[in-house]
């Protein structure tokens, strides 16, 4: 995760509210017609960003830019597709980026990607 001060200074973010372990607001991306809503947190052993549009799912390019705002270049983050029994869908147009704190996420060999 980038340092909180670096995230706060990012000119693409409009932070509406901050708490002890997170913040929320809007992300203004040059490739998006309207700002995306975001919630970012770093509690419970996880760093997490949720991103949404009001009426469509964020694109790959938008998520790539969001990853760059909140995480370091060499950090791996994932988007999980959970077990059906654990699935929660509060907002149909929201995607999530996750990274466990102080743990490495395994990745496939580069030649497989």
mmCIF file with all atom_site columns, C-alpha atoms in Angstrom:
data_model
loop_
_atom_site.group_PDB
_atom_site.id
_atom_site.type_symbol
_atom_site.label_atom_id
_atom_site.label_alt_id
_atom_site.label_comp_id
_atom_site.label_asym_id
_atom_site.label_entity_id
_atom_site.label_seq_id
_atom_site.pdbx_PDB_ins_code
_atom_site.Cartn_x
_atom_site.Cartn_y
_atom_site.Cartn_z
_atom_site.occupancy
_atom_site.B_iso_or_equiv
_atom_site.pdbx_formal_charge
_atom_site.auth_seq_id
_atom_site.auth_comp_id
_atom_site.auth_asym_id
_atom_site.auth_atom_id
_atom_site.pdbx_PDB_model_num
ATOM 1   C CA . UNK A 1 1   ? 0.000   0.000   0.000   1.00 0.00 ? 1   UNK A CA 1
ATOM 2   C CA . UNK A 1 2   ? 1.230   3.471   -0.705  1.00 0.00 ? 2   UNK A CA 1
ATOM 3   C CA . UNK A 1 3   ? 1.787   5.731   2.289   1.00 0.00 ? 3   UNK A CA 1
ATOM 4   C CA . UNK A 1 4   ? -1.462  7.332   3.457   1.00 0.00 ? 4   UNK A CA 1
ATOM 5   C CA . UNK A 1 5   ? -0.068  10.844  2.939   1.00 0.00 ? 5   UNK A CA 1
ATOM 6   C CA . UNK A 1 6   ? 0.842   9.978   -0.654  1.00 0.00 ? 6   UNK A CA 1
ATOM 7   C CA . UNK A 1 7   ? -2.686  8.666   -1.250  1.00 0.00 ? 7   UNK A CA 1
ATOM 8   C CA . UNK A 1 8   ? -4.229  11.790  0.290   1.00 0.00 ? 8   UNK A CA 1
ATOM 9   C CA . UNK A 1 9   ? -2.122  14.021  -1.996  1.00 0.00 ? 9   UNK A CA 1
ATOM 10  C CA . UNK A 1 10  ? -3.228  12.244  -5.157  1.00 0.00 ? 10  UNK A CA 1
ATOM 11  C CA . UNK A 1 11  ? -5.001  14.855  -7.252  1.00 0.00 ? 11  UNK A CA 1
ATOM 12  C CA . UNK A 1 12  ? -7.403  12.296  -8.721  1.00 0.00 ? 12  UNK A CA 1
ATOM 13  C CA . UNK A 1 13  ? -9.024  11.667  -5.321  1.00 0.00 ? 13  UNK A CA 1
ATOM 14  C CA . UNK A 1 14  ? -11.773 13.681  -3.709  1.00 0.00 ? 14  UNK A CA 1
ATOM 15  C CA . UNK A 1 15  ? -11.836 12.359  -0.139  1.00 0.00 ? 15  UNK A CA 1
ATOM 16  C CA . UNK A 1 16  ? -15.247 12.839  1.487   1.00 0.00 ? 16  UNK A CA 1
ATOM 17  C CA . UNK A 1 17  ? -14.710 11.041  4.779   1.00 0.00 ? 17  UNK A CA 1
ATOM 18  C CA . UNK A 1 18  ? -11.804 9.528   6.726   1.00 0.00 ? 18  UNK A CA 1
ATOM 19  C CA . UNK A 1 19  ? -11.726 7.139   9.647   1.00 0.00 ? 19  UNK A CA 1
ATOM 20  C CA . UNK A 1 20  ? -9.091  5.398   11.734  1.00 0.00 ? 20  UNK A CA 1
ATOM 21  C CA . UNK A 1 21  ? -8.579  2.636   9.181   1.00 0.00 ? 21  UNK A CA 1
ATOM 22  C CA . UNK A 1 22  ? -9.952  3.981   5.943   1.00 0.00 ? 22  UNK A CA 1
ATOM 23  C CA . UNK A 1 23  ? -11.435 6.661   3.745   1.00 0.00 ? 23  UNK A CA 1
ATOM 24  C CA . UNK A 1 24  ? -14.072 7.107   1.086   1.00 0.00 ? 24  UNK A CA 1
ATOM 25  C CA . UNK A 1 25  ? -14.829 9.482   -1.724  1.00 0.00 ? 25  UNK A CA 1
ATOM 26  C CA . UNK A 1 26  ? -14.559 9.863   -5.484  1.00 0.00 ? 26  UNK A CA 1
ATOM 27  C CA . UNK A 1 27  ? -11.860 9.043   -8.022  1.00 0.00 ? 27  UNK A CA 1
ATOM 28  C CA . UNK A 1 28  ? -11.602 11.280  -11.078 1.00 0.00 ? 28  UNK A CA 1
ATOM 29  C CA . UNK A 1 29  ? -9.902  9.349   -13.894 1.00 0.00 ? 29  UNK A CA 1
ATOM 30  C CA . UNK A 1 30  ? -9.084  10.820  -17.310 1.00 0.00 ? 30  UNK A CA 1
ATOM 31  C CA . UNK A 1 31  ? -10.612 7.768   -19.014 1.00 0.00 ? 31  UNK A CA 1
ATOM 32  C CA . UNK A 1 32  ? -13.943 7.966   -17.136 1.00 0.00 ? 32  UNK A CA 1
ATOM 33  C CA . UNK A 1 33  ? -16.790 10.318  -17.976 1.00 0.00 ? 33  UNK A CA 1
ATOM 34  C CA . UNK A 1 34  ? -17.966 10.375  -14.356 1.00 0.00 ? 34  UNK A CA 1
ATOM 35  C CA . UNK A 1 35  ? -16.100 9.903   -11.091 1.00 0.00 ? 35  UNK A CA 1
ATOM 36  C CA . UNK A 1 36  ? -16.012 6.470   -9.495  1.00 0.00 ? 36  UNK A CA 1
ATOM 37  C CA . UNK A 1 37  ? -17.003 5.992   -5.863  1.00 0.00 ? 37  UNK A CA 1
ATOM 38  C CA . UNK A 1 38  ? -14.330 4.367   -3.694  1.00 0.00 ? 38  UNK A CA 1
ATOM 39  C CA . UNK A 1 39  ? -13.985 2.964   -0.192  1.00 0.00 ? 39  UNK A CA 1
ATOM 40  C CA . UNK A 1 40  ? -10.435 2.202   0.964   1.00 0.00 ? 40  UNK A CA 1
ATOM 41  C CA . UNK A 1 41  ? -9.516  0.458   4.207   1.00 0.00 ? 41  UNK A CA 1
ATOM 42  C CA . UNK A 1 42  ? -6.529  -1.159  5.883   1.00 0.00 ? 42  UNK A CA 1
ATOM 43  C CA . UNK A 1 43  ? -8.008  -2.901  8.926   1.00 0.00 ? 43  UNK A CA 1
ATOM 44  C CA . UNK A 1 44  ? -8.511  -6.520  9.917   1.00 0.00 ? 44  UNK A CA 1
ATOM 45  C CA . UNK A 1 45  ? -5.286  -7.705  8.312   1.00 0.00 ? 45  UNK A CA 1
ATOM 46  C CA . UNK A 1 46  ? -6.281  -6.595  4.802   1.00 0.00 ? 46  UNK A CA 1
ATOM 47  C CA . UNK A 1 47  ? -5.823  -3.612  2.520   1.00 0.00 ? 47  UNK A CA 1
ATOM 48  C CA . UNK A 1 48  ? -8.975  -3.205  0.448   1.00 0.00 ? 48  UNK A CA 1
ATOM 49  C CA . UNK A 1 49  ? -10.382 -0.862  -2.183  1.00 0.00 ? 49  UNK A CA 1
ATOM 50  C CA . UNK A 1 50  ? -13.928 -1.085  -3.484  1.00 0.00 ? 50  UNK A CA 1
ATOM 51  C CA . UNK A 1 51  ? -14.733 0.879   -6.628  1.00 0.00 ? 51  UNK A CA 1
ATOM 52  C CA . UNK A 1 52  ? -18.065 1.455   -8.320  1.00 0.00 ? 52  UNK A CA 1
ATOM 53  C CA . UNK A 1 53  ? -20.025 3.348   -10.899 1.00 0.00 ? 53  UNK A CA 1
ATOM 54  C CA . UNK A 1 54  ? -23.697 4.024   -10.365 1.00 0.00 ? 54  UNK A CA 1
ATOM 55  C CA . UNK A 1 55  ? -24.874 1.998   -13.359 1.00 0.00 ? 55  UNK A CA 1
ATOM 56  C CA . UNK A 1 56  ? -21.966 0.001   -14.811 1.00 0.00 ? 56  UNK A CA 1
ATOM 57  C CA . UNK A 1 57  ? -19.070 -2.153  -13.680 1.00 0.00 ? 57  UNK A CA 1
ATOM 58  C CA . UNK A 1 58  ? -15.624 -0.467  -13.669 1.00 0.00 ? 58  UNK A CA 1
ATOM 59  C CA . UNK A 1 59  ? -13.451 -1.434  -16.638 1.00 0.00 ? 59  UNK A CA 1
ATOM 60  C CA . UNK A 1 60  ? -10.086 -3.199  -16.549 1.00 0.00 ? 60  UNK A CA 1
ATOM 61  C CA . UNK A 1 61  ? -8.352  0.089   -17.422 1.00 0.00 ? 61  UNK A CA 1
ATOM 62  C CA . UNK A 1 62  ? -10.132 1.921   -14.604 1.00 0.00 ? 62  UNK A CA 1
ATOM 63  C CA . UNK A 1 63  ? -9.194  -0.787  -12.081 1.00 0.00 ? 63  UNK A CA 1
ATOM 64  C CA . UNK A 1 64  ? -5.590  -0.682  -13.314 1.00 0.00 ? 64  UNK A CA 1
ATOM 65  C CA . UNK A 1 65  ? -5.473  3.062   -12.613 1.00 0.00 ? 65  UNK A CA 1
ATOM 66  C CA . UNK A 1 66  ? -7.131  2.593   -9.208  1.00 0.00 ? 66  UNK A CA 1
ATOM 67  C CA . UNK A 1 67  ? -4.515  -0.028  -8.306  1.00 0.00 ? 67  UNK A CA 1
ATOM 68  C CA . UNK A 1 68  ? -1.811  2.483   -9.191  1.00 0.00 ? 68  UNK A CA 1
ATOM 69  C CA . UNK A 1 69  ? -3.321  5.146   -6.899  1.00 0.00 ? 69  UNK A CA 1
ATOM 70  C CA . UNK A 1 70  ? -3.490  2.978   -3.772  1.00 0.00 ? 70  UNK A CA 1
ATOM 71  C CA . UNK A 1 71  ? -0.732  0.370   -4.165  1.00 0.00 ? 71  UNK A CA 1
ATOM 72  C CA . UNK A 1 72  ? 2.978   0.331   -4.947  1.00 0.00 ? 72  UNK A CA 1
ATOM 73  C CA . UNK A 1 73  ? 4.092   -0.736  -8.434  1.00 0.00 ? 73  UNK A CA 1
ATOM 74  C CA . UNK A 1 74  ? 5.513   -4.085  -7.287  1.00 0.00 ? 74  UNK A CA 1
ATOM 75  C CA . UNK A 1 75  ? 2.656   -5.034  -4.957  1.00 0.00 ? 75  UNK A CA 1
ATOM 76  C CA . UNK A 1 76  ? 0.305   -7.806  -6.025  1.00 0.00 ? 76  UNK A CA 1
ATOM 77  C CA . UNK A 1 77  ? -3.406  -7.290  -5.374  1.00 0.00 ? 77  UNK A CA 1
ATOM 78  C CA . UNK A 1 78  ? -6.266  -9.614  -6.254  1.00 0.00 ? 78  UNK A CA 1
ATOM 79  C CA . UNK A 1 79  ? -9.929  -9.572  -7.115  1.00 0.00 ? 79  UNK A CA 1
ATOM 80  C CA . UNK A 1 80  ? -11.580 -12.571 -5.447  1.00 0.00 ? 80  UNK A CA 1
ATOM 81  C CA . UNK A 1 81  ? -14.415 -14.677 -6.747  1.00 0.00 ? 81  UNK A CA 1
ATOM 82  C CA . UNK A 1 82  ? -15.566 -16.335 -3.499  1.00 0.00 ? 82  UNK A CA 1
ATOM 83  C CA . UNK A 1 83  ? -17.393 -19.582 -2.847  1.00 0.00 ? 83  UNK A CA 1
ATOM 84  C CA . UNK A 1 84  ? -21.043 -19.291 -3.734  1.00 0.00 ? 84  UNK A CA 1
ATOM 85  C CA . UNK A 1 85  ? -21.954 -19.844 -0.069  1.00 0.00 ? 85  UNK A CA 1
ATOM 86  C CA . UNK A 1 86  ? -19.834 -16.801 0.905   1.00 0.00 ? 86  UNK A CA 1
ATOM 87  C CA . UNK A 1 87  ? -20.946 -14.494 -1.884  1.00 0.00 ? 87  UNK A CA 1
ATOM 88  C CA . UNK A 1 88  ? -22.159 -11.033 -0.903  1.00 0.00 ? 88  UNK A CA 1
ATOM 89  C CA . UNK A 1 89  ? -23.400 -8.578  -3.517  1.00 0.00 ? 89  UNK A CA 1
ATOM 90  C CA . UNK A 1 90  ? -24.584 -5.371  -1.889  1.00 0.00 ? 90  UNK A CA 1
ATOM 91  C CA . UNK A 1 91  ? -23.965 -3.253  -4.988  1.00 0.00 ? 91  UNK A CA 1
ATOM 92  C CA . UNK A 1 92  ? -24.057 -4.940  -8.419  1.00 0.00 ? 92  UNK A CA 1
ATOM 93  C CA . UNK A 1 93  ? -21.550 -2.547  -10.036 1.00 0.00 ? 93  UNK A CA 1
ATOM 94  C CA . UNK A 1 94  ? -18.753 -2.744  -7.444  1.00 0.00 ? 94  UNK A CA 1
ATOM 95  C CA . UNK A 1 95  ? -15.359 -4.408  -7.856  1.00 0.00 ? 95  UNK A CA 1
ATOM 96  C CA . UNK A 1 96  ? -12.833 -4.972  -5.075  1.00 0.00 ? 96  UNK A CA 1
ATOM 97  C CA . UNK A 1 97  ? -9.033  -5.096  -4.848  1.00 0.00 ? 97  UNK A CA 1
ATOM 98  C CA . UNK A 1 98  ? -7.555  -7.006  -1.897  1.00 0.00 ? 98  UNK A CA 1
ATOM 99  C CA . UNK A 1 99  ? -4.093  -7.446  -0.422  1.00 0.00 ? 99  UNK A CA 1
ATOM 100 C CA . UNK A 1 100 ? -3.272  -9.237  2.842   1.00 0.00 ? 100 UNK A CA 1
ATOM 101 C CA . UNK A 1 101 ? -1.044  -7.204  5.158   1.00 0.00 ? 101 UNK A CA 1
ATOM 102 C CA . UNK A 1 102 ? 2.429   -8.703  5.786   1.00 0.00 ? 102 UNK A CA 1
ATOM 103 C CA . UNK A 1 103 ? 1.790   -11.716 3.534   1.00 0.00 ? 103 UNK A CA 1
ATOM 104 C CA . UNK A 1 104 ? 2.824   -12.460 -0.025  1.00 0.00 ? 104 UNK A CA 1
ATOM 105 C CA . UNK A 1 105 ? 0.149   -13.406 -2.531  1.00 0.00 ? 105 UNK A CA 1
ATOM 106 C CA . UNK A 1 106 ? 1.343   -16.338 -4.641  1.00 0.00 ? 106 UNK A CA 1
ATOM 107 C CA . UNK A 1 107 ? 1.454   -15.693 -8.363  1.00 0.00 ? 107 UNK A CA 1
ATOM 108 C CA . UNK A 1 108 ? 1.781   -18.095 -11.299 1.00 0.00 ? 108 UNK A CA 1
ATOM 109 C CA . UNK A 1 109 ? 5.077   -18.288 -13.191 1.00 0.00 ? 109 UNK A CA 1
ATOM 110 C CA . UNK A 1 110 ? 5.428   -15.298 -15.499 1.00 0.00 ? 110 UNK A CA 1
ATOM 111 C CA . UNK A 1 111 ? 5.484   -17.494 -18.608 1.00 0.00 ? 111 UNK A CA 1
ATOM 112 C CA . UNK A 1 112 ? 1.960   -18.694 -17.697 1.00 0.00 ? 112 UNK A CA 1
ATOM 113 C CA . UNK A 1 113 ? 0.508   -15.193 -17.555 1.00 0.00 ? 113 UNK A CA 1
#
